[in-house]
Amino acid sequence: MRTQVGRTQVGIVGAGPAGLLLAQMLNREGIDSVVLEARSRSHIESRIRAGLLEQGSVDTLAEAGLDARLRREGLPHDGLALRFAGASHRIDLQALTGRRVTIYGQQEVVKDMVAARLATGRPLHFGAEEVALHDIATDRPRLTWKQEGVPQELHCDVIAGCDGFHGPSREAMPPEILRIYERTYPFAWLGILAEAPPVSPELLYARHEEGFALATMRSQHLSRLYLQCAPEENLALWPEERIWQALGTRLGAVNRGRIVQKGLTAMRSYVAEPMRHGRLFLAGDAAHIVPPTGAKGMNLAIADVRVLAAALTSFFRQGDQGLMDRYSAICLQRIWKVQRFSWWMTALLHRFSEEDAFEPRVQLAELDYLVHSEAARTALAEQYVGLPYDI
Ligand code: FAD
Ligand code: DHB
């Protein structure tokens, strides 16, 4: 079959929050792109993942013209609660930082971004098979893939690898230039979505002898609840009654309702450095993963894209490569701070081992210190609402 050949300025692999936001920000600067997505539109619009946006992420989505529904339907939160030793303690994010966070499901962010992309008329190809990157170290990198069996080739000036942790972009970098930093955790999260009003108006993070639990929400009628469980947990061992019992014990109380979704989230810290090779730039989960405690994954993807959009704009508009050259270093400064925060919140709230009696005492001491020290609460709050951007 004849290969169909095309050309664009930026070839974007992956239509997650990173790829779609980049496409939107470039479009607003008059820069052309093509987005390739392996899955279907309905698949990416129904994938339940993160749900909490930092204030800076909300502002970035607003700057990109993607906030109309978010403003109407997002739930702004001025605080959160930490629960341990049988009592809950509020952390007033607004009073400590002047900033807040917003609950709005990742699949809603993705729906808004897909609609905005389709409205521009620029290409977004779902069901792209066998996507491969070529000649990334040259000024004319290429993407090849198959669309309904027909081979395609796209000549680009730049490729943005926004294809998540399992995509082909990071794999296309020469292994000898990549340095990988990684940590896995001896547990996972069992997450459910239930038709029940949230048990508290703000998020509740619980440290309990049985393990961590988190009560969050998607609306006033839809609760999102997470439980620490074994890393390769068999969900068949968690019938509904056991889930509700465990949530009730760890969170103090819970509102029950019909469970409409159930899934397992692995816990991993991962950074691949550098995030650029030649004309290939990695953004979001393609370059780094954080454990979900503190909800930083999607926010970090948005922060990368801010820098990448600015770098590509100064390249295409002014012919200036300075920011492209600093892209990886600028992003990694933030990434490592957020890695540290996510690792710290995970370590503070989870049960690591049944044998170790020392660690729980240290956790309880730190939690007690936190709720009694404004300095410690401020440190948590300013990272939770999101560190300031460098760009
Ligand atoms: P992704 O959202 O992964 O998007 C990458 C896109 O690339 C996908 O659409 C994928 O289909 C596509 N792709 C992959 N391979 C190819 C290919 N070969 N060709 C073309 N396209 C391809 N974070 C939190 O903060 N809190 C949470 O509770 C939370 N829960 C999560 C649960 C799960 C199951 C997962 C996987 C992640 C979760 N995260 C959570 C992390 C958060 O969702 C991610 O950090 C965020 O999605 C990163 O956005 P991204 O655009 O970089 O990557
Ligand atoms: C959510 C997930 C998180 O990991 C978190 O720390 C806060 C909120 C959520 O899915 O709403």
Coordinates of C-alpha atoms and ligand atoms in Angstrom, one line a residue:
M1 CA 0.0 0.0 0.0
R2 CA 1.3 3.5 -0.8
T3 CA 2.5 5.5 2.2
Q4 CA 0.6 8.8 2.7
V5 CA 3.2 11.6 3.4
G6 CA 2.5 14.8 5.3
R7 CA 4.3 17.6 7.0
T8 CA 3.9 19.7 10.2
Q9 CA 5.9 21.9 12.5
V10 CA 5.3 19.8 15.7
G11 CA 4.4 16.1 15.7
I12 CA 2.7 15.3 19.0
V13 CA 2.6 11.7 20.1
G14 CA -0.2 11.1 22.7
A15 CA -3.5 12.8 23.4
G16 CA -3.4 12.9 27.2
P17 CA -3.4 16.2 29.1
A18 CA 0.2 16.9 28.0
G19 CA -0.2 16.4 24.3
L20 CA -3.6 18.0 24.0
L21 CA -2.6 21.1 26.0
L22 CA 0.5 21.5 24.0
A23 CA -1.5 21.3 20.7
Q24 CA -3.9 24.0 22.1
M25 CA -1.1 26.3 23.3
L26 CA 0.8 26.0 20.0
N27 CA -2.4 26.7 18.0
R28 CA -2.9 29.9 19.9
E29 CA 0.5 31.0 18.7
G30 CA -0.3 30.0 15.1
I31 CA 2.0 27.0 15.2
D32 CA 0.9 23.9 13.3
S33 CA 0.8 20.4 14.9
V34 CA -0.5 16.9 14.3
V35 CA -1.6 14.8 17.3
L36 CA -1.3 11.0 17.1
E37 CA -3.3 8.9 19.7
A38 CA -3.2 5.1 19.9
R39 CA -6.6 4.8 21.5
S40 CA -10.1 5.8 20.6
R41 CA -11.7 9.1 21.6
S42 CA -14.3 7.4 23.8
H43 CA -11.4 5.5 25.6
I44 CA -9.4 8.6 26.4
E45 CA -12.5 10.5 27.5
S46 CA -13.6 7.9 29.9
R47 CA -10.3 6.9 31.5
I48 CA -10.7 7.7 35.2
R49 CA -7.4 9.0 36.7
A50 CA -6.4 12.1 38.6
G51 CA -8.9 14.7 39.8
L52 CA -7.1 17.6 41.6
L53 CA -5.8 20.7 39.8
E54 CA -3.3 23.1 41.4
Q55 CA -4.2 26.8 41.1
G56 CA -1.4 27.3 38.6
S57 CA -2.9 24.4 36.4
V58 CA -6.3 26.1 36.5
D59 CA -4.7 29.4 35.5
T60 CA -2.8 27.7 32.7
L61 CA -5.9 26.1 31.4
A62 CA -7.6 29.5 31.5
E63 CA -4.8 31.1 29.6
A64 CA -5.2 28.4 27.0
G65 CA -9.0 29.1 26.7
L66 CA -9.8 25.7 28.2
D67 CA -11.6 26.7 31.4
A68 CA -15.2 27.4 30.5
R69 CA -16.7 24.2 31.9
L70 CA -14.0 23.9 34.6
R71 CA -15.1 27.3 36.0
R72 CA -18.8 26.1 36.1
E73 CA -18.3 22.5 37.3
G74 CA -15.0 22.4 39.1
L75 CA -15.1 22.3 42.9
P76 CA -12.7 24.8 44.5
H77 CA -11.3 23.7 47.9
D78 CA -9.7 26.0 50.4
G79 CA -8.4 23.3 52.7
L80 CA -7.9 19.6 53.3
A81 CA -7.9 17.3 56.4
L82 CA -5.3 14.9 57.8
R83 CA -6.6 12.1 59.9
F84 CA -4.5 10.1 62.3
A85 CA -4.8 8.6 65.8
G86 CA -8.6 8.7 65.6
A87 CA -8.9 12.5 64.9
S88 CA -9.0 14.8 61.8
H89 CA -7.1 18.0 61.6
R90 CA -7.8 20.7 59.0
I91 CA -5.1 22.4 57.0
D92 CA -6.3 25.8 55.8
L93 CA -4.6 26.1 52.4
Q94 CA -6.1 29.5 51.6
A95 CA -5.1 31.0 54.9
L96 CA -1.6 29.6 54.7
T97 CA -0.9 30.4 51.0
G98 CA -3.6 32.6 49.6
R99 CA -4.2 29.8 47.0
R100 CA -6.6 27.0 46.6
V101 CA -7.0 23.7 44.6
T102 CA -9.8 22.6 42.3
I103 CA -11.4 19.2 42.0
Y104 CA -12.2 18.4 38.3
G105 CA -11.7 14.9 36.8
Q106 CA -8.9 14.3 34.4
Q107 CA -11.3 12.8 31.9
E108 CA -13.3 16.1 32.0
V109 CA -10.1 18.0 31.3
V110 CA -9.4 15.7 28.4
K111 CA -12.9 16.0 27.0
D112 CA -12.6 19.8 27.0
M113 CA -9.2 19.6 25.3
V114 CA -10.4 17.2 22.6
A115 CA -13.4 19.5 21.9
A116 CA -11.1 22.5 21.6
R117 CA -8.7 20.7 19.3
L118 CA -11.4 19.4 17.0
A119 CA -12.9 23.0 16.9
T120 CA -9.5 24.3 15.5
G121 CA -9.8 21.9 12.5
R122 CA -6.2 20.9 13.0
P123 CA -5.4 17.1 12.9
L124 CA -6.0 14.7 15.9
H125 CA -5.8 11.1 14.7
F126 CA -7.3 8.5 17.0
G127 CA -6.4 4.8 16.6
A128 CA -2.9 5.5 15.3
E129 CA -1.1 2.1 15.2
E130 CA 2.6 1.3 15.4
V131 CA 3.7 4.9 16.0
A132 CA 7.5 5.1 15.5
L133 CA 10.0 8.0 15.8
H134 CA 12.9 8.4 13.3
D135 CA 15.9 10.8 12.8
I136 CA 15.3 12.6 16.1
A137 CA 18.9 13.8 16.3
T138 CA 18.5 15.6 12.9
D139 CA 16.6 18.8 12.0
R140 CA 14.0 16.7 10.1
P141 CA 12.6 14.1 12.5
R142 CA 9.8 11.9 11.2
L143 CA 6.9 10.0 12.6
T144 CA 5.5 6.9 11.0
W145 CA 2.3 5.0 11.9
K146 CA -0.6 3.2 10.4
Q147 CA -4.1 4.6 10.1
E148 CA -6.7 1.9 9.5
G149 CA -3.9 -0.2 8.0
V150 CA -2.7 2.6 5.7
P151 CA 1.0 3.5 6.3
Q152 CA 1.6 7.2 7.1
E153 CA 4.7 9.3 7.3
L154 CA 4.9 12.8 8.9
H155 CA 7.9 15.1 8.4
C156 CA 8.3 17.4 11.4
D157 CA 10.5 20.2 12.7
V158 CA 10.1 19.0 16.3
I159 CA 8.5 15.9 17.9
A160 CA 6.8 16.2 21.3
G161 CA 6.7 12.8 23.1
C162 CA 3.6 13.1 25.3
D163 CA 2.7 9.4 25.1
G164 CA 2.7 8.5 28.8
F165 CA 4.9 6.0 30.6
H166 CA 4.5 3.1 28.2
G167 CA 4.7 5.1 24.9
P168 CA 7.4 4.8 22.2
S169 CA 9.0 8.3 22.6
R170 CA 11.3 7.7 25.6
E171 CA 12.3 4.4 24.1
A172 CA 13.4 6.3 21.0
M173 CA 16.1 8.1 22.9
P174 CA 19.6 6.5 22.8
P175 CA 19.8 4.5 26.0
E176 CA 23.4 5.7 26.7
I177 CA 22.3 9.3 27.1
L178 CA 19.4 8.5 29.5
R179 CA 19.7 8.3 33.2
I180 CA 16.8 6.7 35.0
Y181 CA 16.0 7.3 38.7
E182 CA 13.4 5.0 40.1
R183 CA 11.7 3.9 43.3
T184 CA 8.8 1.4 43.7
Y185 CA 6.7 1.1 46.8
P186 CA 5.5 -2.1 48.5
F187 CA 1.8 -1.2 48.0
A188 CA -0.8 0.0 45.5
W189 CA -4.1 2.0 45.7
L190 CA -7.5 0.4 45.2
G191 CA -9.7 3.2 43.9
I192 CA -13.5 3.3 43.6
L193 CA -16.0 5.7 42.2
A194 CA -19.3 5.5 44.1
E195 CA -22.7 7.2 43.8
A196 CA -22.6 8.7 47.3
P197 CA -22.2 12.2 48.6
P198 CA -18.6 13.0 49.8
V199 CA -18.1 12.1 53.5
S200 CA -16.5 15.5 54.1
P201 CA -16.7 18.7 52.1
E202 CA -12.9 18.7 51.6
L203 CA -10.3 16.0 50.9
L204 CA -9.5 13.7 53.8
Y205 CA -6.1 11.9 53.9
A206 CA -5.9 9.2 56.5
R207 CA -3.0 7.4 58.1
H208 CA -4.2 4.3 59.9
E209 CA -2.6 1.1 61.4
E210 CA -4.4 -0.9 58.6
G211 CA -3.0 1.4 55.9
F212 CA -3.7 4.7 54.1
A213 CA -7.1 5.9 52.8
L214 CA -8.2 9.0 50.9
A215 CA -11.7 10.4 50.5
T216 CA -12.0 12.7 47.5
M217 CA -14.9 13.4 45.1
R218 CA -15.9 14.3 41.6
S219 CA -19.2 16.1 42.5
Q220 CA -21.6 16.6 45.4
H221 CA -23.1 13.2 44.5
L222 CA -20.0 11.2 43.4
S223 CA -17.3 10.1 45.8
R224 CA -13.8 8.9 44.8
L225 CA -12.2 6.8 47.5
Y226 CA -8.8 5.1 47.7
L227 CA -7.4 2.4 49.9
Q228 CA -3.8 1.2 50.4
C229 CA -3.6 -2.4 49.3
A230 CA -1.0 -5.0 48.2
P231 CA 0.9 -4.1 45.1
E232 CA -0.4 -6.9 42.9
E233 CA -3.7 -7.1 44.7
N234 CA -6.4 -9.4 43.4
L235 CA -9.5 -7.3 43.2
A236 CA -11.7 -10.4 43.6
L237 CA -10.5 -10.4 47.2
W238 CA -12.2 -7.1 47.7
P239 CA -15.9 -7.6 47.5
E240 CA -17.9 -4.4 48.2
E241 CA -18.5 -5.1 51.9
R242 CA -14.8 -5.4 52.5
I243 CA -14.1 -2.2 50.7
W244 CA -16.7 -0.2 52.7
Q245 CA -15.6 -1.8 56.0
A246 CA -11.9 -0.8 55.3
L247 CA -12.8 2.7 54.2
G248 CA -15.1 3.2 57.3
T249 CA -12.3 2.0 59.6
R250 CA -9.5 4.1 58.1
L251 CA -11.5 7.3 57.4
G252 CA -13.6 7.2 60.5
A253 CA -16.9 7.3 58.5
V254 CA -18.0 6.9 54.9
N255 CA -21.1 7.4 52.9
R256 CA -21.9 4.2 51.0
G257 CA -23.4 4.1 47.5
R258 CA -23.4 2.1 44.3
I259 CA -19.8 1.4 43.1
V260 CA -19.6 2.4 39.5
Q261 CA -15.9 1.9 38.9
K262 CA -13.1 0.0 40.7
G263 CA -9.4 -0.1 39.8
L264 CA -5.8 -0.5 41.0
T265 CA -3.1 2.3 40.8
A266 CA 0.5 1.3 41.0
M267 CA 2.9 3.4 43.1
R268 CA 6.1 4.5 41.6
S269 CA 8.6 7.3 41.5
Y270 CA 10.5 7.6 38.2
V271 CA 12.5 10.3 36.4
A272 CA 14.2 10.0 33.0
E273 CA 16.9 12.6 32.4
P274 CA 17.4 14.5 30.1
M275 CA 14.0 15.2 28.7
R276 CA 15.3 16.3 25.3
H277 CA 17.4 14.7 22.6
G278 CA 18.0 16.6 19.4
R279 CA 14.5 17.5 18.1
L280 CA 12.6 15.2 20.5
F281 CA 11.1 16.6 23.7
L282 CA 9.5 14.5 26.4
A283 CA 6.7 15.9 28.5
G284 CA 4.5 14.5 31.3
D285 CA 4.4 10.8 32.2
A286 CA 6.6 10.0 29.2
A287 CA 9.5 11.4 31.3
H288 CA 8.4 11.0 34.9
I289 CA 5.9 9.3 37.3
V290 CA 5.0 10.3 40.8
P291 CA 3.1 8.2 43.3
P292 CA -0.4 9.6 43.4
T293 CA -0.4 10.9 47.0
G294 CA -0.8 14.6 46.7
A295 CA -2.2 14.4 43.1
K296 CA 0.8 15.8 41.2
G297 CA 0.9 13.7 38.0
M298 CA -1.4 15.7 35.8
N299 CA -0.2 19.0 37.3
L300 CA 3.4 18.2 36.5
A301 CA 2.4 17.3 32.9
I302 CA 0.8 20.7 32.6
A303 CA 3.9 22.5 34.1
D304 CA 6.2 20.7 31.5
V305 CA 3.9 21.8 28.7
R306 CA 4.0 25.5 29.8
V307 CA 7.8 25.4 29.4
L308 CA 7.7 23.4 26.1
A309 CA 5.1 25.7 24.5
A310 CA 7.1 28.8 25.4
A311 CA 10.3 27.2 24.1
L312 CA 8.7 26.1 20.8
T313 CA 7.0 29.5 20.4
S314 CA 10.4 31.3 20.7
F315 CA 11.9 28.8 18.3
F316 CA 9.2 29.1 15.6
R317 CA 8.5 32.8 16.0
Q318 CA 12.0 34.2 16.7
G319 CA 14.3 31.4 15.6
D320 CA 15.6 31.4 19.1
Q321 CA 16.7 28.0 20.4
G322 CA 17.8 29.2 23.9
L323 CA 14.7 28.1 25.8
M324 CA 14.7 24.7 23.9
D325 CA 18.2 24.2 25.1
R326 CA 17.2 24.9 28.7
Y327 CA 13.9 23.0 28.5
S328 CA 15.0 19.8 30.3
A329 CA 16.9 21.7 33.1
I330 CA 14.0 24.1 33.7
C331 CA 11.5 21.2 34.0
L332 CA 13.7 19.0 36.1
Q333 CA 14.1 21.7 38.8
R334 CA 10.4 21.5 39.4
I335 CA 10.0 17.8 38.8
W336 CA 12.5 16.9 41.5
K337 CA 10.8 19.2 44.1
V338 CA 7.5 17.6 43.2
Q339 CA 9.0 14.1 43.3
R340 CA 10.3 14.9 46.8
F341 CA 6.9 16.1 47.9
S342 CA 5.0 13.1 46.5
W343 CA 7.5 10.7 48.1
W344 CA 7.3 12.5 51.4
M345 CA 3.5 12.5 51.5
T346 CA 3.5 8.8 50.6
A347 CA 6.0 8.0 53.3
L348 CA 4.1 10.0 55.9
L349 CA 0.8 8.3 55.4
H350 CA 1.3 4.7 54.3
R351 CA 2.0 1.5 56.2
F352 CA 5.3 0.2 54.9
S353 CA 5.9 -3.0 56.8
E354 CA 4.2 -5.1 59.5
E355 CA 7.4 -5.8 61.3
D356 CA 8.9 -2.3 61.6
A357 CA 7.7 -0.7 64.9
F358 CA 9.9 2.4 64.5
E359 CA 8.4 3.9 61.3
P360 CA 4.8 4.3 62.6
R361 CA 6.1 6.2 65.6
V362 CA 8.1 8.6 63.4
Q363 CA 5.0 9.1 61.2
L364 CA 2.8 9.9 64.2
A365 CA 5.4 12.3 65.6
E366 CA 5.7 14.1 62.2
L367 CA 1.9 14.3 61.8
D368 CA 1.6 15.7 65.4
Y369 CA 4.4 18.2 64.6
L370 CA 2.6 19.2 61.4
V371 CA -0.7 20.0 63.0
H372 CA 0.9 22.0 65.8
S373 CA 3.4 23.9 63.7
E374 CA 2.3 26.6 61.3
A375 CA 5.7 26.5 59.7
A376 CA 5.3 22.8 58.9
R377 CA 1.7 23.3 57.7
T378 CA 2.8 26.1 55.5
A379 CA 5.5 23.9 53.9
L380 CA 2.9 21.3 53.1
A381 CA 0.3 23.8 51.9
E382 CA 2.6 25.7 49.5
Q383 CA 3.6 22.5 47.8
Y384 CA 0.1 21.0 47.8
V385 CA -1.4 24.1 46.1
G386 CA 1.6 24.1 43.7
L387 CA 5.0 25.7 43.6
P388 CA 5.3 28.9 41.5
Y389 CA 6.3 28.4 37.9
D390 CA 9.7 29.4 36.6
I391 CA 8.1 30.3 33.2
Ligands
FAD1 P1 -1.2 10.2 29.7 O1 -2.4 10.8 30.3 O2 -0.8 8.8 30.0 O3 -1.4 10.3 28.1 C1 -0.6 9.7 27.2 C2 -1.3 9.4 25.9 O4 -0.5 8.8 25.0 C3 -2.5 8.4 26.2 O5 -3.7 8.9 25.7 C4 -2.0 7.2 25.5 O6 -3.1 6.4 25.0 C5 -1.2 7.7 24.4 N1 -0.2 6.7 23.9 C6 0.5 5.8 24.5 N2 1.2 5.1 23.7 C7 1.0 5.6 22.5 C8 1.5 5.2 21.2 N3 2.3 4.2 21.0 N4 1.0 5.9 20.1 C9 0.2 7.0 20.3 N5 -0.3 7.3 21.5 C10 0.1 6.6 22.6 N6 -2.3 11.2 39.1 C11 -2.7 11.8 40.1 O7 -2.3 12.9 40.4 N7 -3.7 11.3 40.9 C12 -4.3 10.1 40.6 O8 -5.2 9.6 41.3 C13 -3.9 9.4 39.5 N8 -4.4 8.2 39.2 C14 -3.9 7.6 38.1 C15 -4.4 6.3 37.7 C16 -3.9 5.6 36.7 C17 -4.4 4.2 36.3 C18 -2.8 6.2 35.9 C19 -2.2 5.4 34.7 C20 -2.3 7.4 36.2 C21 -2.8 8.1 37.3 N9 -2.4 9.4 37.7 C22 -2.8 10.0 38.7 C23 -1.3 10.1 36.9 C24 -1.9 11.1 35.9 O9 -3.1 10.6 35.4 C25 -0.9 11.3 34.8 O10 0.2 11.9 35.4 C26 -1.3 12.1 33.6 O11 -2.3 11.4 32.9 C27 -0.1 12.5 32.7 O12 -0.6 13.0 31.5 P2 0.2 12.7 30.2 O13 -0.5 13.4 29.1 O14 1.7 12.9 30.4 O15 0.1 11.1 30.0
DHB2 C1 -7.3 12.7 44.0 C2 -6.2 11.9 43.8 C3 -5.1 12.0 44.6 O1 -4.1 11.2 44.5 C4 -5.0 13.0 45.6 O2 -3.9 13.1 46.4 C5 -6.1 13.9 45.7 C6 -7.2 13.8 44.9 C7 -8.5 12.5 43.2 O3 -8.5 11.6 42.4 O4 -9.4 13.4 43.3

